[in-house]
PDB file of C-alpha atoms in Angstrom:
ATOM      1  CA  UNK A  68     105.950  11.229 -35.450  1.00 84.00           C
ATOM      2  CA  UNK A  69     102.055  12.307 -34.371  1.00 83.00           C
ATOM      3  CA  UNK A  70     101.914  15.022 -35.904  1.00 83.00           C
ATOM      4  CA  UNK A  71      98.802  17.854 -35.091  1.00 85.00           C
ATOM      5  CA  UNK A  72      96.949  18.768 -38.301  1.00 90.00           C
ATOM      6  CA  UNK A  73      97.458  23.045 -39.346  1.00 92.00           C
ATOM      7  CA  UNK A  74      93.898  24.519 -40.138  1.00 90.00           C
ATOM      8  CA  UNK A  75      93.767  24.341 -44.171  1.00 92.00           C
ATOM      9  CA  UNK A  76      92.602  28.023 -43.818  1.00 89.00           C
ATOM     10  CA  UNK A  77      95.255  30.828 -44.838  1.00 89.00           C
ATOM     11  CA  UNK A  78      98.970  30.053 -45.412  1.00 94.00           C
ATOM     12  CA  UNK A  79     102.173  30.012 -43.141  1.00 94.00           C
ATOM     13  CA  UNK A  80     103.430  31.488 -40.742  1.00 95.00           C
ATOM     14  CA  UNK A  81     106.626  31.542 -38.747  1.00 95.00           C
ATOM     15  CA  UNK A  82     104.176  29.212 -36.104  1.00 93.00           C
ATOM     16  CA  UNK A  83     103.656  26.294 -38.906  1.00 94.00           C
ATOM     17  CA  UNK A  84     107.463  27.054 -39.847  1.00 95.00           C
ATOM     18  CA  UNK A  85     108.544  26.399 -35.548  1.00 95.00           C
ATOM     19  CA  UNK A  86     106.456  23.199 -35.117  1.00 93.00           C
ATOM     20  CA  UNK A  87     107.246  21.931 -38.979  1.00 94.00           C
ATOM     21  CA  UNK A  88     110.745  22.628 -38.604  1.00 95.00           C
ATOM     22  CA  UNK A  89     111.248  20.852 -34.998  1.00 95.00           C
ATOM     23  CA  UNK A  90     109.207  18.063 -35.739  1.00 95.00           C
ATOM     24  CA  UNK A  91     111.048  17.866 -39.333  1.00 96.00           C
ATOM     25  CA  UNK A  92     114.387  17.723 -37.076  1.00 96.00           C
ATOM     26  CA  UNK A  93     113.752  14.958 -35.126  1.00 96.00           C
ATOM     27  CA  UNK A  94     112.670  12.547 -38.476  1.00 96.00           C
ATOM     28  CA  UNK A  95     115.728  13.373 -39.237  1.00 97.00           C
ATOM     29  CA  UNK A  96     117.955  12.300 -36.619  1.00 97.00           C
ATOM     30  CA  UNK A  97     116.316   8.721 -36.821  1.00 97.00           C
ATOM     31  CA  UNK A  98     117.107   8.142 -39.732  1.00 96.00           C
ATOM     32  CA  UNK A  99     120.281   8.689 -39.696  1.00 96.00           C
ATOM     33  CA  UNK A 100     120.757   6.438 -36.674  1.00 97.00           C
ATOM     34  CA  UNK A 101     118.984   3.708 -39.094  1.00 96.00           C
ATOM     35  CA  UNK A 102     115.236   3.823 -36.636  1.00 97.00           C
ATOM     36  CA  UNK A 103     112.406   3.308 -39.818  1.00 95.00           C
ATOM     37  CA  UNK A 104     110.161   6.491 -39.314  1.00 94.00           C
ATOM     38  CA  UNK A 105     106.584   6.904 -39.955  1.00 93.00           C
ATOM     39  CA  UNK A 106     105.511  10.675 -40.635  1.00 93.00           C
ATOM     40  CA  UNK A 107     101.702  11.162 -41.306  1.00 92.00           C
ATOM     41  CA  UNK A 108     101.247  14.770 -42.302  1.00 93.00           C
ATOM     42  CA  UNK A 109      97.801  15.719 -42.820  1.00 94.00           C
ATOM     43  CA  UNK A 110      95.086  19.430 -42.661  1.00 95.00           C
ATOM     44  CA  UNK A 111      92.331  19.945 -39.928  1.00 94.00           C
ATOM     45  CA  UNK A 112      90.366  21.240 -42.866  1.00 93.00           C
ATOM     46  CA  UNK A 113      86.666  22.383 -39.243  1.00 90.00           C
ATOM     47  CA  UNK A 114      85.767  24.645 -37.420  1.00 85.00           C
ATOM     48  CA  UNK A 115      85.124  27.511 -36.607  1.00 84.00           C
ATOM     49  CA  UNK A 116      88.549  29.621 -38.724  1.00 84.00           C
ATOM     50  CA  UNK A 117      87.748  28.221 -42.158  1.00 91.00           C
ATOM     51  CA  UNK A 118      84.223  28.875 -42.431  1.00 90.00           C
ATOM     52  CA  UNK A 119      84.879  32.630 -40.938  1.00 88.00           C
ATOM     53  CA  UNK A 120      87.674  32.489 -44.178  1.00 90.00           C
ATOM     54  CA  UNK A 121      85.597  30.940 -46.315  1.00 91.00           C
ATOM     55  CA  UNK A 122      82.407  33.574 -45.475  1.00 90.00           C
ATOM     56  CA  UNK A 123      84.338  36.289 -46.025  1.00 90.00           C
ATOM     57  CA  UNK A 124      84.382  35.175 -49.375  1.00 90.00           C
ATOM     58  CA  UNK A 125      80.941  34.705 -50.650  1.00 89.00           C
ATOM     59  CA  UNK A 126      80.777  39.116 -49.090  1.00 87.00           C
ATOM     60  CA  UNK A 127      77.107  37.711 -48.374  1.00 85.00           C
ATOM     61  CA  UNK A 128      75.088  38.034 -44.614  1.00 84.00           C
ATOM     62  CA  UNK A 129      75.918  34.658 -43.342  1.00 82.00           C
ATOM     63  CA  UNK A 130      72.631  34.275 -41.346  1.00 84.00           C
ATOM     64  CA  UNK A 131      71.068  34.457 -44.993  1.00 87.00           C
ATOM     65  CA  UNK A 132      73.217  31.421 -46.182  1.00 89.00           C
ATOM     66  CA  UNK A 133      71.636  27.610 -46.162  1.00 91.00           C
ATOM     67  CA  UNK A 134      74.330  25.261 -43.954  1.00 89.00           C
ATOM     68  CA  UNK A 135      74.924  23.577 -46.930  1.00 92.00           C
ATOM     69  CA  UNK A 136      76.233  26.385 -49.395  1.00 93.00           C
ATOM     70  CA  UNK A 137      78.409  27.299 -46.646  1.00 91.00           C
ATOM     71  CA  UNK A 138      79.471  23.839 -45.809  1.00 92.00           C
ATOM     72  CA  UNK A 139      80.728  24.364 -49.439  1.00 94.00           C
ATOM     73  CA  UNK A 140      82.509  26.955 -49.613  1.00 94.00           C
ATOM     74  CA  UNK A 141      83.902  26.014 -46.385  1.00 94.00           C
ATOM     75  CA  UNK A 142      84.856  22.542 -48.112  1.00 94.00           C
ATOM     76  CA  UNK A 143      86.383  24.730 -51.588  1.00 95.00           C
ATOM     77  CA  UNK A 144      88.584  27.932 -49.371  1.00 95.00           C
ATOM     78  CA  UNK A 145      89.968  24.425 -47.416  1.00 95.00           C
ATOM     79  CA  UNK A 146      91.025  22.149 -50.260  1.00 95.00           C
ATOM     80  CA  UNK A 147      92.210  25.342 -51.807  1.00 95.00           C
ATOM     81  CA  UNK A 148      94.580  26.151 -49.111  1.00 95.00           C
ATOM     82  CA  UNK A 149      95.744  22.757 -48.571  1.00 95.00           C
ATOM     83  CA  UNK A 150      97.876  23.081 -52.223  1.00 95.00           C
ATOM     84  CA  UNK A 151      98.487  26.175 -51.706  1.00 96.00           C
ATOM     85  CA  UNK A 152     100.558  25.108 -47.580  1.00 96.00           C
ATOM     86  CA  UNK A 153     101.678  21.868 -48.551  1.00 95.00           C
ATOM     87  CA  UNK A 154     103.314  23.920 -51.021  1.00 95.00           C
ATOM     88  CA  UNK A 155     104.448  25.801 -48.828  1.00 96.00           C
ATOM     89  CA  UNK A 156     106.547  22.750 -46.531  1.00 95.00           C
ATOM     90  CA  UNK A 157     108.044  21.940 -50.414  1.00 94.00           C
ATOM     91  CA  UNK A 158     109.983  25.371 -49.865  1.00 94.00           C
ATOM     92  CA  UNK A 159     110.437  24.518 -45.941  1.00 94.00           C
ATOM     93  CA  UNK A 160     112.785  20.966 -46.541  1.00 94.00           C
ATOM     94  CA  UNK A 161     110.536  19.121 -44.700  1.00 94.00           C
ATOM     95  CA  UNK A 162     111.016  15.433 -44.539  1.00 94.00           C
ATOM     96  CA  UNK A 163     108.062  13.926 -46.107  1.00 94.00           C
ATOM     97  CA  UNK A 164     105.768  12.038 -48.803  1.00 93.00           C
ATOM     98  CA  UNK A 165     103.397  15.416 -49.531  1.00 92.00           C
ATOM     99  CA  UNK A 166     101.020  12.481 -52.215  1.00 90.00           C
ATOM    100  CA  UNK A 167      97.083  12.033 -51.284  1.00 87.00           C
ATOM    101  CA  UNK A 168      97.834   9.052 -50.397  1.00 88.00           C
ATOM    102  CA  UNK A 169     100.296   9.502 -47.577  1.00 90.00           C
ATOM    103  CA  UNK A 170      99.511  12.624 -46.212  1.00 92.00           C
ATOM    104  CA  UNK A 171      94.734  12.673 -44.886  1.00 93.00           C
ATOM    105  CA  UNK A 172      92.577  15.376 -44.435  1.00 94.00           C
ATOM    106  CA  UNK A 173      89.933  15.409 -41.742  1.00 94.00           C
ATOM    107  CA  UNK A 174      87.346  16.522 -44.545  1.00 94.00           C
ATOM    108  CA  UNK A 175      87.536  12.733 -46.100  1.00 93.00           C
ATOM    109  CA  UNK A 176      84.881  10.967 -46.270  1.00 94.00           C
ATOM    110  CA  UNK A 177      87.451   7.635 -44.859  1.00 93.00           C
ATOM    111  CA  UNK A 178      88.709  10.352 -42.323  1.00 93.00           C
ATOM    112  CA  UNK A 179      84.889  11.115 -41.323  1.00 95.00           C
ATOM    113  CA  UNK A 180      84.129   7.022 -40.958  1.00 96.00           C
ATOM    114  CA  UNK A 181      86.347   6.525 -38.998  1.00 95.00           C
ATOM    115  CA  UNK A 182      85.982   9.398 -36.823  1.00 95.00           C
ATOM    116  CA  UNK A 183      82.445   8.583 -35.554  1.00 97.00           C
ATOM    117  CA  UNK A 184      83.426   4.610 -35.369  1.00 97.00           C
ATOM    118  CA  UNK A 185      85.475   5.607 -32.346  1.00 97.00           C
ATOM    119  CA  UNK A 186      82.902   8.078 -31.373  1.00 97.00           C
ATOM    120  CA  UNK A 187      80.605   5.245 -31.735  1.00 97.00           C
ATOM    121  CA  UNK A 188      83.294   3.373 -29.355  1.00 98.00           C
ATOM    122  CA  UNK A 189      83.621   5.984 -26.306  1.00 98.00           C
ATOM    123  CA  UNK A 190      79.515   6.014 -26.459  1.00 97.00           C
ATOM    124  CA  UNK A 191      79.616   2.209 -25.988  1.00 97.00           C
ATOM    125  CA  UNK A 192      82.127   3.029 -23.487  1.00 97.00           C
ATOM    126  CA  UNK A 193      80.516   5.054 -20.940  1.00 95.00           C
ATOM    127  CA  UNK A 194      82.779   8.039 -22.200  1.00 97.00           C
ATOM    128  CA  UNK A 195      80.709  10.351 -23.170  1.00 96.00           C
ATOM    129  CA  UNK A 196      78.464  12.263 -21.308  1.00 94.00           C
ATOM    130  CA  UNK A 197      76.883  15.902 -20.835  1.00 92.00           C
ATOM    131  CA  UNK A 198      76.502  18.629 -18.486  1.00 92.00           C
ATOM    132  CA  UNK A 199      77.238  21.646 -17.499  1.00 89.00           C
ATOM    133  CA  UNK A 200      80.592  24.062 -18.416  1.00 85.00           C
ATOM    134  CA  UNK A 201      81.065  27.848 -19.097  1.00 83.00           C
ATOM    135  CA  UNK A 202      82.461  28.177 -22.750  1.00 87.00           C
ATOM    136  CA  UNK A 203      83.431  31.149 -24.042  1.00 88.00           C
ATOM    137  CA  UNK A 204      80.882  32.656 -27.249  1.00 89.00           C
ATOM    138  CA  UNK A 205      81.112  35.003 -30.341  1.00 86.00           C
ATOM    139  CA  UNK A 206      77.591  36.289 -30.108  1.00 86.00           C
ATOM    140  CA  UNK A 207      78.505  37.360 -33.736  1.00 82.00           C
ATOM    141  CA  UNK A 208      79.015  33.904 -34.891  1.00 81.00           C
ATOM    142  CA  UNK A 209      76.857  31.874 -33.141  1.00 82.00           C
ATOM    143  CA  UNK A 210      79.700  29.679 -31.789  1.00 85.00           C
ATOM    144  CA  UNK A 211      81.220  28.443 -28.953  1.00 87.00           C
ATOM    145  CA  UNK A 212      85.626  29.471 -29.521  1.00 84.00           C
ATOM    146  CA  UNK A 213      88.381  27.647 -28.611  1.00 80.00           C
ATOM    147  CA  UNK A 214      90.785  29.428 -26.000  1.00 80.00           C
ATOM    148  CA  UNK A 215      92.863  30.049 -29.104  1.00 76.00           C
ATOM    149  CA  UNK A 216      90.210  32.022 -30.694  1.00 76.00           C
ATOM    150  CA  UNK A 217      89.846  34.164 -28.081  1.00 82.00           C
ATOM    151  CA  UNK A 218      91.444  38.195 -28.767  1.00 82.00           C
ATOM    152  CA  UNK A 219      92.206  40.040 -24.859  1.00 79.00           C
ATOM    153  CA  UNK A 220      92.402  44.091 -25.092  1.00 81.00           C
ATOM    154  CA  UNK A 221      95.499  45.133 -24.213  1.00 84.00           C
ATOM    155  CA  UNK A 222      93.718  48.371 -22.571  1.00 86.00           C
ATOM    156  CA  UNK A 223      90.821  46.540 -21.017  1.00 81.00           C
ATOM    157  CA  UNK A 224      90.150  47.332 -17.476  1.00 81.00           C
ATOM    158  CA  UNK A 225      88.931  44.626 -14.930  1.00 78.00           C
ATOM    159  CA  UNK A 226      86.260  46.159 -12.795  1.00 84.00           C
ATOM    160  CA  UNK A 227      86.314  45.060  -9.443  1.00 86.00           C
ATOM    161  CA  UNK A 228      84.025  44.393  -6.804  1.00 89.00           C
ATOM    162  CA  UNK A 229      83.588  44.093  -2.773  1.00 90.00           C
ATOM    163  CA  UNK A 230      80.862  42.285  -1.144  1.00 90.00           C
ATOM    164  CA  UNK A 231      80.399  41.004   2.285  1.00 89.00           C
ATOM    165  CA  UNK A 232      79.491  38.338   3.257  1.00 90.00           C
ATOM    166  CA  UNK A 233      78.412  36.478   5.604  1.00 88.00           C
ATOM    167  CA  UNK A 234      78.495  33.968   8.712  1.00 85.00           C
ATOM    168  CA  UNK A 235      76.647  31.850   9.629  1.00 81.00           C
ATOM    169  CA  UNK A 236      77.437  30.339  12.928  1.00 70.00           C
ATOM    170  CA  UNK A 237      78.725  27.218  11.109  1.00 69.00           C
ATOM    171  CA  UNK A 238      81.546  25.579  12.078  1.00 60.00           C
ATOM    172  CA  UNK A 239      81.732  27.370  15.700  1.00 60.00           C
ATOM    173  CA  UNK A 240      82.287  25.323  18.643  1.00 52.00           C
ATOM    174  CA  UNK A 241      82.146  22.028  16.131  1.00 44.00           C
ATOM    175  CA  UNK A 242      83.968  19.681  14.702  1.00 38.00           C
ATOM    176  CA  UNK A 243      83.228  21.007  10.438  1.00 42.00           C
ATOM    177  CA  UNK A 244      84.475  18.325   7.728  1.00 42.00           C
ATOM    178  CA  UNK A 245      86.994  21.061   6.263  1.00 44.00           C
ATOM    179  CA  UNK A 246      88.804  21.470   9.757  1.00 42.00           C
ATOM    180  CA  UNK A 247      88.976  21.743  13.662  1.00 41.00           C
ATOM    181  CA  UNK A 248      86.802  23.400  15.397  1.00 43.00           C
ATOM    182  CA  UNK A 249      87.844  27.978  15.503  1.00 46.00           C
ATOM    183  CA  UNK A 250      91.354  28.054  17.771  1.00 50.00           C
ATOM    184  CA  UNK A 251      90.555  31.479  18.584  1.00 54.00           C
ATOM    185  CA  UNK A 252      87.946  31.814  20.891  1.00 59.00           C
ATOM    186  CA  UNK A 253      87.594  35.149  20.742  1.00 64.00           C
ATOM    187  CA  UNK A 254      85.560  35.142  17.224  1.00 70.00           C
ATOM    188  CA  UNK A 255      82.664  32.577  18.337  1.00 71.00           C
ATOM    189  CA  UNK A 256      82.555  34.405  21.071  1.00 71.00           C
ATOM    190  CA  UNK A 257      81.993  37.689  19.267  1.00 72.00           C
ATOM    191  CA  UNK A 258      79.455  35.784  16.880  1.00 68.00           C
ATOM    192  CA  UNK A 259      77.353  34.999  19.424  1.00 67.00           C
ATOM    193  CA  UNK A 260      77.531  38.149  21.006  1.00 69.00           C
ATOM    194  CA  UNK A 261      77.303  40.252  18.126  1.00 69.00           C
ATOM    195  CA  UNK A 262      73.703  37.814  17.041  1.00 64.00           C
ATOM    196  CA  UNK A 263      73.536  36.206  13.441  1.00 66.00           C
ATOM    197  CA  UNK A 264      73.788  37.939  10.639  1.00 69.00           C
ATOM    198  CA  UNK A 265      76.396  40.222  12.455  1.00 78.00           C
ATOM    199  CA  UNK A 266      79.272  39.297  11.230  1.00 85.00           C
ATOM    200  CA  UNK A 267      80.876  39.883   7.771  1.00 88.00           C
ATOM    201  CA  UNK A 268      83.145  38.376   5.542  1.00 91.00           C
ATOM    202  CA  UNK A 269      85.059  41.400   2.824  1.00 91.00           C
ATOM    203  CA  UNK A 270      85.942  39.373  -0.004  1.00 92.00           C
ATOM    204  CA  UNK A 271      87.307  41.407  -3.395  1.00 90.00           C
ATOM    205  CA  UNK A 272      87.005  40.018  -7.308  1.00 88.00           C
ATOM    206  CA  UNK A 273      87.271  41.050 -10.440  1.00 86.00           C
ATOM    207  CA  UNK A 274      84.873  38.886 -12.459  1.00 86.00           C
ATOM    208  CA  UNK A 275      81.843  39.818 -10.295  1.00 87.00           C
ATOM    209  CA  UNK A 276      79.660  37.052 -12.482  1.00 85.00           C
ATOM    210  CA  UNK A 277      81.209  34.438 -11.148  1.00 85.00           C
ATOM    211  CA  UNK A 278      79.142  35.613  -7.726  1.00 86.00           C
ATOM    212  CA  UNK A 279      76.004  33.889  -8.291  1.00 83.00           C
ATOM    213  CA  UNK A 280      78.263  30.211  -8.627  1.00 82.00           C
ATOM    214  CA  UNK A 281      80.370  30.852  -5.488  1.00 86.00           C
ATOM    215  CA  UNK A 282      81.357  27.568  -3.927  1.00 86.00           C
ATOM    216  CA  UNK A 283      83.371  29.135  -1.124  1.00 89.00           C
ATOM    217  CA  UNK A 284      85.785  31.723  -0.115  1.00 92.00           C
ATOM    218  CA  UNK A 285      89.169  31.006   0.302  1.00 92.00           C
ATOM    219  CA  UNK A 286      91.961  32.162   2.970  1.00 93.00           C
ATOM    220  CA  UNK A 287      95.619  31.687   3.101  1.00 93.00           C
ATOM    221  CA  UNK A 288      96.312  29.900   5.809  1.00 91.00           C
ATOM    222  CA  UNK A 289      98.977  32.657   7.483  1.00 92.00           C
ATOM    223  CA  UNK A 290      97.904  35.078   7.130  1.00 91.00           C
ATOM    224  CA  UNK A 291      96.604  37.066  10.155  1.00 92.00           C
ATOM    225  CA  UNK A 292      92.980  39.387   9.800  1.00 92.00           C
ATOM    226  CA  UNK A 293      91.541  41.777  11.263  1.00 89.00           C
ATOM    227  CA  UNK A 294      86.987  41.427  12.918  1.00 89.00           C
ATOM    228  CA  UNK A 295      86.545  45.378  12.165  1.00 88.00           C
ATOM    229  CA  UNK A 296      84.020  47.691  13.273  1.00 86.00           C
ATOM    230  CA  UNK A 297      84.682  50.364  10.344  1.00 83.00           C
ATOM    231  CA  UNK A 298      81.910  54.039  10.361  1.00 79.00           C
ATOM    232  CA  UNK A 299      81.381  53.084   7.328  1.00 79.00           C
ATOM    233  CA  UNK A 300      79.722  49.327   7.183  1.00 76.00           C
ATOM    234  CA  UNK A 301      76.746  47.702   9.572  1.00 77.00           C
ATOM    235  CA  UNK A 302      78.342  44.896  11.275  1.00 81.00           C
ATOM    236  CA  UNK A 303      81.293  43.715  11.893  1.00 88.00           C
ATOM    237  CA  UNK A 304      83.468  43.002   8.881  1.00 89.00           C
ATOM    238  CA  UNK A 305      87.090  40.883   9.071  1.00 91.00           C
ATOM    239  CA  UNK A 306      89.642  41.323   6.604  1.00 92.00           C
ATOM    240  CA  UNK A 307      93.709  41.289   6.022  1.00 91.00           C
ATOM    241  CA  UNK A 308      95.346  42.976   8.383  1.00 90.00           C
ATOM    242  CA  UNK A 309      97.893  44.573   6.161  1.00 89.00           C
ATOM    243  CA  UNK A 310      95.253  45.566   3.948  1.00 87.00           C
ATOM    244  CA  UNK A 311      93.950  48.210   7.096  1.00 84.00           C
ATOM    245  CA  UNK A 312      95.433  51.165   5.020  1.00 84.00           C
ATOM    246  CA  UNK A 313      94.950  50.780   1.458  1.00 86.00           C
ATOM    247  CA  UNK A 314      90.815  49.732   1.991  1.00 84.00           C
ATOM    248  CA  UNK A 315      90.390  53.307   3.534  1.00 83.00           C
ATOM    249  CA  UNK A 316      88.373  54.474   0.793  1.00 81.00           C
ATOM    250  CA  UNK A 317      86.375  52.525   1.767  1.00 80.00           C
ATOM    251  CA  UNK A 318      85.694  51.009   5.195  1.00 83.00           C
ATOM    252  CA  UNK A 319      86.931  55.449   6.474  1.00 81.00           C
ATOM    253  CA  UNK A 320      89.911  56.448   7.851  1.00 80.00           C
ATOM    254  CA  UNK A 321      92.294  53.784   9.790  1.00 76.00           C
ATOM    255  CA  UNK A 322      92.004  55.795  13.009  1.00 78.00           C
ATOM    256  CA  UNK A 323      88.328  55.298  12.486  1.00 81.00           C
ATOM    257  CA  UNK A 324      88.593  51.740  12.360  1.00 83.00           C
ATOM    258  CA  UNK A 325      87.837  49.699  15.506  1.00 85.00           C
ATOM    259  CA  UNK A 326      89.550  46.649  15.769  1.00 87.00           C
ATOM    260  CA  UNK A 327      88.025  44.334  17.647  1.00 85.00           C
ATOM    261  CA  UNK A 328      90.130  41.699  17.585  1.00 86.00           C
ATOM    262  CA  UNK A 329      92.624  39.188  15.374  1.00 87.00           C
ATOM    263  CA  UNK A 330      92.778  35.901  14.092  1.00 88.00           C
ATOM    264  CA  UNK A 331      94.765  33.494  12.193  1.00 89.00           C
ATOM    265  CA  UNK A 332      94.095  32.288   8.473  1.00 89.00           C
ATOM    266  CA  UNK A 333      93.990  28.498  10.201  1.00 88.00           C
ATOM    267  CA  UNK A 334      90.866  29.921  12.073  1.00 86.00           C
ATOM    268  CA  UNK A 335      88.522  30.634   9.455  1.00 88.00           C
ATOM    269  CA  UNK A 336      89.185  28.134   7.488  1.00 89.00           C
ATOM    270  CA  UNK A 337      85.698  25.445   7.229  1.00 86.00           C
ATOM    271  CA  UNK A 338      83.537  28.128   9.073  1.00 87.00           C
ATOM    272  CA  UNK A 339      80.261  28.525   6.959  1.00 86.00           C
ATOM    273  CA  UNK A 340      78.514  31.496   5.620  1.00 88.00           C
ATOM    274  CA  UNK A 341      75.686  32.247   3.516  1.00 86.00           C
ATOM    275  CA  UNK A 342      75.366  32.453  -0.577  1.00 85.00           C
ATOM    276  CA  UNK A 343      75.107  36.242  -0.395  1.00 81.00           C
ATOM    277  CA  UNK A 344      70.913  36.077  -3.035  1.00 73.00           C
ATOM    278  CA  UNK A 345      70.220  33.538   0.008  1.00 67.00           C
ATOM    279  CA  UNK A 346      67.733  35.778   0.809  1.00 60.00           C
ATOM    280  CA  UNK A 347      65.934  35.595  -2.662  1.00 55.00           C
ATOM    281  CA  UNK A 348      62.306  34.807  -3.297  1.00 54.00           C
ATOM    282  CA  UNK A 349      62.793  31.591  -5.279  1.00 51.00           C
ATOM    283  CA  UNK A 350      59.240  30.255  -5.498  1.00 51.00           C
ATOM    284  CA  UNK A 351      58.789  26.209  -3.445  1.00 53.00           C
ATOM    285  CA  UNK A 352      62.200  25.013  -4.034  1.00 50.00           C
ATOM    286  CA  UNK A 353      63.598  25.799  -0.528  1.00 48.00           C
ATOM    287  CA  UNK A 354      66.826  28.255  -0.669  1.00 49.00           C
ATOM    288  CA  UNK A 355      68.738  25.151   1.362  1.00 50.00           C
ATOM    289  CA  UNK A 356      68.574  23.567  -1.828  1.00 49.00           C
ATOM    290  CA  UNK A 357      69.916  26.203  -4.314  1.00 56.00           C
ATOM    291  CA  UNK A 358      72.658  27.364  -1.999  1.00 59.00           C
ATOM    292  CA  UNK A 359      75.066  23.888  -0.164  1.00 64.00           C
ATOM    293  CA  UNK A 360      76.462  23.924   2.620  1.00 79.00           C
ATOM    294  CA  UNK A 361      79.413  26.865   1.768  1.00 86.00           C
ATOM    295  CA  UNK A 362      82.924  27.276   3.863  1.00 89.00           C
ATOM    296  CA  UNK A 363      85.268  28.828   3.347  1.00 90.00           C
ATOM    297  CA  UNK A 364      88.497  26.647   2.147  1.00 91.00           C
ATOM    298  CA  UNK A 365      92.767  27.256   3.149  1.00 93.00           C
ATOM    299  CA  UNK A 366      94.661  28.774  -0.242  1.00 91.00           C
ATOM    300  CA  UNK A 367      97.813  29.079  -0.415  1.00 90.00           C
ATOM    301  CA  UNK A 368      97.576  32.188  -3.914  1.00 89.00           C
ATOM    302  CA  UNK A 369      95.903  34.567  -1.623  1.00 90.00           C
ATOM    303  CA  UNK A 370      97.861  37.570  -0.902  1.00 87.00           C
ATOM    304  CA  UNK A 371      97.340  40.314   0.829  1.00 85.00           C
ATOM    305  CA  UNK A 372      99.579  42.416  -1.673  1.00 88.00           C
ATOM    306  CA  UNK A 373      95.725  43.392  -3.004  1.00 86.00           C
ATOM    307  CA  UNK A 374      92.239  43.086  -2.553  1.00 87.00           C
ATOM    308  CA  UNK A 375      91.011  42.409   1.180  1.00 89.00           C
ATOM    309  CA  UNK A 376      92.825  38.537   1.093  1.00 90.00           C
ATOM    310  CA  UNK A 377      89.917  37.188   1.115  1.00 91.00           C
ATOM    311  CA  UNK A 378      89.417  35.370  -2.094  1.00 89.00           C
TER     312      UNK A 378
END
């Protein structure tokens, strides 16, 4: 039984009980039918929760303390909480040998050495690399946060934005890497008649901070989209037809919106568009290297229940 260790940072709670008792049932069943059971319980003694608990007990500004002081306090906290949790696990009636020789702690020197050796092997096999990825960050603790450490505000309201991306003509009249040419020739005709920069995709998002890294716009291939002219907007907009009445606030009254043509979402797949910041100056760096080939892609999760039908 490979048992994920609990954090050594406080009393046990119902989550610990659920975890350990279910595993204990499995272990006891296998013992009852004559199987050998190897169960080696342990504790996770590293991480932000333990450090935060130790800092609360120090009652000092953490930025004024040397790292060695914080580590010593965290070790003392972890060792104390392990003792408490072991007694509480025994009260649960968990079948295990809770002696020091039959348990592990991630702060043990031998354990840390073994971990470093495993890491060394991973490096030698080319499994470790450096890359960029978005992470949750806590300014107050100056540390990245795990998903389990996040607390979402129940009364938080996400502000949405509507953004118009301009079709650049890529994909009209020729095969694109993602799909065949649009089956609806009217869309291509409109683009060429209106001229470059006149046909826009109206996108709705509740995560506007991701727009700078946008790499694609998703449409549902089975939805019907309308190319419309609005008295409040320049150029033509592509929007899910079912969303026109819901967007009166930004487009104007439905009776004032002119539907130029209708297309299926599948007709839009593969068409290219410009990044919204591609017109900004970037020194000597060509915009084509900053903003790669951007295309419309199909996605079944896109609906006409909210937004514009383009995500």
